[in-house]
XYZ file of C-alpha atoms in Angstrom:
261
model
C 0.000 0.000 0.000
C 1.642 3.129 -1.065
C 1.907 5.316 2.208
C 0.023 9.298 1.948
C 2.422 12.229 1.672
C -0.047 14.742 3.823
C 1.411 17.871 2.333
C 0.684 16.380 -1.240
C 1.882 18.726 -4.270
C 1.305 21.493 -1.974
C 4.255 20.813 -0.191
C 6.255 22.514 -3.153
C 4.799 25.732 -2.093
C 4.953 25.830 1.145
C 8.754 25.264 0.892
C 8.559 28.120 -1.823
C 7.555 30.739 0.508
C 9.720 29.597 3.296
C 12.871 29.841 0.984
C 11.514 33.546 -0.150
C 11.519 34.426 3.260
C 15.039 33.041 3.895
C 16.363 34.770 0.776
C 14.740 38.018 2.114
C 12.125 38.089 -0.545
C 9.035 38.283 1.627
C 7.744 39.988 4.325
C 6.081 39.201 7.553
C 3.297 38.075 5.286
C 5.570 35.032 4.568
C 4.935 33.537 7.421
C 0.899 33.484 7.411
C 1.181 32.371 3.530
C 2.762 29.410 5.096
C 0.521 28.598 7.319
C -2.300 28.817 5.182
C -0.464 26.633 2.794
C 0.079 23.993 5.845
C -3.764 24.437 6.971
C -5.011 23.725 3.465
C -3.252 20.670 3.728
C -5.266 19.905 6.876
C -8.481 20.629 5.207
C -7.576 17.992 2.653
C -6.611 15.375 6.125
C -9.830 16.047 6.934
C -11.627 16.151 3.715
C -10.607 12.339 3.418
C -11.215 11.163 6.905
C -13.697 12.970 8.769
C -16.851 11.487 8.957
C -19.992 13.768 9.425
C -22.363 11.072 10.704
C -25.718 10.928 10.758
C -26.506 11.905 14.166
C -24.885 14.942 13.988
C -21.480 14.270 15.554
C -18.575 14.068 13.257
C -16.063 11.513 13.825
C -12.613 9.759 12.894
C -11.882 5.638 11.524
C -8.757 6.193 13.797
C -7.820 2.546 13.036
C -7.859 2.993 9.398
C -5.983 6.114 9.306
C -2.289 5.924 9.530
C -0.867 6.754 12.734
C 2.190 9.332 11.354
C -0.501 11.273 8.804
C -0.628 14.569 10.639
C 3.321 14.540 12.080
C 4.217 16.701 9.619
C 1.358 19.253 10.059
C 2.267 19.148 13.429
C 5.811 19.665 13.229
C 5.928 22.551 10.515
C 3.440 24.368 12.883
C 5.260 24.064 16.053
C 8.104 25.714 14.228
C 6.078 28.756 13.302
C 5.996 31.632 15.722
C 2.536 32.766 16.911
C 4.139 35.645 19.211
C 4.504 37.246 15.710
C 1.172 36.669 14.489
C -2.145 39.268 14.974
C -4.583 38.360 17.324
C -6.869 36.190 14.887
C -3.912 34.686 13.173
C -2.830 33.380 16.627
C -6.189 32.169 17.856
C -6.601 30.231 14.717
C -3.158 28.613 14.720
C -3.741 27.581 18.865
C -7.429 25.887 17.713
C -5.762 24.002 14.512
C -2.782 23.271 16.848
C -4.738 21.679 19.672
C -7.092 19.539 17.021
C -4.302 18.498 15.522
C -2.724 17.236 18.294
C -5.668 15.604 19.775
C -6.306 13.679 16.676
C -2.303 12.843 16.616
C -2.362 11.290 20.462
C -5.223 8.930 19.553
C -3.751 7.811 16.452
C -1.169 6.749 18.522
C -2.251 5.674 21.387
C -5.233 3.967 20.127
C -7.473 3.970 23.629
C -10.024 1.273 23.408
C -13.231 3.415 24.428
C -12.162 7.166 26.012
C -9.446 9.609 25.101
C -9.407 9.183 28.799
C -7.685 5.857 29.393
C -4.422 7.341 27.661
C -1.934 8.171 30.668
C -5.219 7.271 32.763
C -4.905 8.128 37.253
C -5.150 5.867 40.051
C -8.757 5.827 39.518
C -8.550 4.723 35.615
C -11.071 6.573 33.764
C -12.370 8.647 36.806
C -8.858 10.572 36.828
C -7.035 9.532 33.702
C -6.859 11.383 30.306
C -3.355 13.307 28.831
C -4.072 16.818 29.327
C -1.834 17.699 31.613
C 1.346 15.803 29.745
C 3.745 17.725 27.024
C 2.512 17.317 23.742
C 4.428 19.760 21.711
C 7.268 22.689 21.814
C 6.352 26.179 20.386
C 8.875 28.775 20.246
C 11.369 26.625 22.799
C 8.284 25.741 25.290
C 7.096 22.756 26.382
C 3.154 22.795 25.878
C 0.151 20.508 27.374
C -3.294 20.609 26.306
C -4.214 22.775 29.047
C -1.140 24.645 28.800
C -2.905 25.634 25.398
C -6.438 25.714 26.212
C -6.457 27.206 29.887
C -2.934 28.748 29.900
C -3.097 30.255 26.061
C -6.816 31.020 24.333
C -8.853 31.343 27.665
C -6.418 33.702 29.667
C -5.299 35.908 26.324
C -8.503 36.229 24.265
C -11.041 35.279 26.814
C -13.918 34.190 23.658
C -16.248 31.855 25.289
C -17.070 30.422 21.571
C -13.200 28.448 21.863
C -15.312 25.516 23.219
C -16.674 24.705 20.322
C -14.027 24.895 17.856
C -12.170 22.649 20.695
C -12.056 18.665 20.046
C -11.076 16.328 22.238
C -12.541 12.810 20.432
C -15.570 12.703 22.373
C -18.929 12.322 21.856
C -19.966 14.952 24.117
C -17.452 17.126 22.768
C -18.512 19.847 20.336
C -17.798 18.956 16.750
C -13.995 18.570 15.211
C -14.665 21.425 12.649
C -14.583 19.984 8.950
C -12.411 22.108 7.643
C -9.224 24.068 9.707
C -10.152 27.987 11.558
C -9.440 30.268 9.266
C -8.145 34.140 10.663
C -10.111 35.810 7.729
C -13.176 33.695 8.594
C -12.633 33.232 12.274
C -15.973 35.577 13.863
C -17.952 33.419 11.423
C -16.356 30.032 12.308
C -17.008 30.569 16.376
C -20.566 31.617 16.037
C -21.711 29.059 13.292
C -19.799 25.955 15.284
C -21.855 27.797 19.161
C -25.061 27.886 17.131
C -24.382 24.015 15.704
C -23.456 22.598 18.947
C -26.205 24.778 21.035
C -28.737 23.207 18.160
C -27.948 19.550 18.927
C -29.052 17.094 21.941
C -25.739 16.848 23.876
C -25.443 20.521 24.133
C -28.828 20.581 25.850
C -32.283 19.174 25.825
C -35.048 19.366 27.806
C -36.293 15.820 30.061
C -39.770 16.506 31.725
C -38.821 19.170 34.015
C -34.962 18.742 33.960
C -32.182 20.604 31.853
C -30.068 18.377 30.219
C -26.721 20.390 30.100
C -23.718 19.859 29.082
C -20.482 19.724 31.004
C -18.589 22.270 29.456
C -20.884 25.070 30.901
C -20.584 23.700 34.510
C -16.477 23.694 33.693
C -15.953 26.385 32.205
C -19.083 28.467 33.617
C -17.031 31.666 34.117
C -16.388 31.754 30.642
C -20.164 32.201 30.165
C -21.345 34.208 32.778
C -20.909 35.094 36.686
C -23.595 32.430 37.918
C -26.105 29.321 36.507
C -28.533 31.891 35.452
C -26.562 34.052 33.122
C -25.066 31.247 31.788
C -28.420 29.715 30.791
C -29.419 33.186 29.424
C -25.897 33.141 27.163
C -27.072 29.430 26.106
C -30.623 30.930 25.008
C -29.014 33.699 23.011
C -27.680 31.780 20.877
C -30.320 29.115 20.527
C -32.624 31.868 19.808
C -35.181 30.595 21.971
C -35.758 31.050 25.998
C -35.227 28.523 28.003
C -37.940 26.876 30.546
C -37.782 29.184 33.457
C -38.662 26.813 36.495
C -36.664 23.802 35.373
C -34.181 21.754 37.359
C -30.222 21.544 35.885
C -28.304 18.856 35.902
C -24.760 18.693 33.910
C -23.578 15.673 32.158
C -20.819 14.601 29.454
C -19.867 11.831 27.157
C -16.094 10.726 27.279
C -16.672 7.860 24.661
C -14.175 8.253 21.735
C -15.691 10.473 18.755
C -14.701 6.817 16.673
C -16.509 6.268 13.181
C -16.958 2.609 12.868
């Protein structure tokens, strides 16, 4: 079986622009061509393997994709330097950097059920899960997923919407977007990926008189609001629809892996 190039013919280009800016050629510009070059080639990783199923939650064969295809995505963007970038350019690269990453573990790893039972606690599954290890070195730093989530996009651009251009292979996780975040796209991206995820089941759904809600607004609640209430109110904005008024909340989350069959 021949094995993928993940660059493809693209590759040429993107080794163009890097040798223009070597040479002096380019300007700062050079840089962001580059990474739109590498994030193309990402949209065409994804184009091949994601699978938008029919319930709503896209998802990844991880066994039938090969386990080094996104190394060299990964690697030509951990040598790019985001201090340089402007502040959409930077958010964008973080997002496609943390997917990318995710998706790279579990190839990998290859954890039977849960993204949790890689580098799992005492507990197993209660306490286990890789967010705290190093998973990559930007601009000589060691980085963790919450290094990059909670230490990087919360605390610098403080956009609740990051949750749902976030993966992290589960099922109760909002959506792996189908194609990479784009800086010239980027207010469009966050609010159509809140409105999709808000829209489906797992977000939340009423059951009799409970609120089905999920986890990530009990987490990360302070993203949302400063208690329960304006958080449901920042939930019903962007469902465009009020919420039941006297129901009961209860939070809940689904750690099986985001795996197509």
């Amino acid at each position: 079986m021949r094995k993928r190039v993940f660059y493809g013919a693209g590759a040429l280009l993107a080794r163009l622009v890097v040798l223009l800016c070597l040479l002096g050629y380019a300007t700062l510009s050079c840089a962001n061509e580059h990474m739109a070059e590498l994030n193309a080639g990402f949209d065409r990783w994804l184009a091949e393997y994601l699978v938008q199923n029919d319930d709503g939650i896209n998802r990844l064969p991880y066994g039938r994709i090969p386990k080094d295809s996104l190394d060299a995505y990964v690697n030509a963007m951990a040598a790019l330097e985001p201090s340089a970038m402007s502040q959409d350019e930077a958010f964008s690269y973080w997002v496609n950097l943390y997917n990318s990453l995710i998706i790279r573990l579990v190839l990998r790893e290859q954890p039977a059920s849960s993204i949790r039972q890689i580098k799992p606690g005492l507990t197993g599954l209660l306490a286990g899960g890789p967010w705290k290890q190093d998973q990559v070195v930007v601009e000589g730093k060691s980085l963790s997923f919450d290094d990059i989530e909670h230490g990087i996009l919360r605390v610098q651009w403080r956009e609740p919407r990051v949750h749902f251009v976030l993966n992290c292979a589960s099922l109760g996780c909002p959506n792996l977007p189908a194609v990479s975040i784009k800086p010239a796209q980027l207010e469009q991206q966050l609010t159509e990926a809140a409105a999709a995820f808000l829209q489906h089941p797992r977000a939340i759904r009423l059951e009799q008189k409970t609120l089905v809600v999920n986890q990530i607004f009990n987490w990360f609640a302070e993203d949302f609001g400063r208690n329960e209430t304006e958080v449901l109110d920042w939930i019903a904005q962007f469902k465009g629809q009020p919420l039941p008024a006297h129901a009961s909340v209860r939070y809940e989350y689904d750690w099986a892996l985001n795996r197509a069959p």
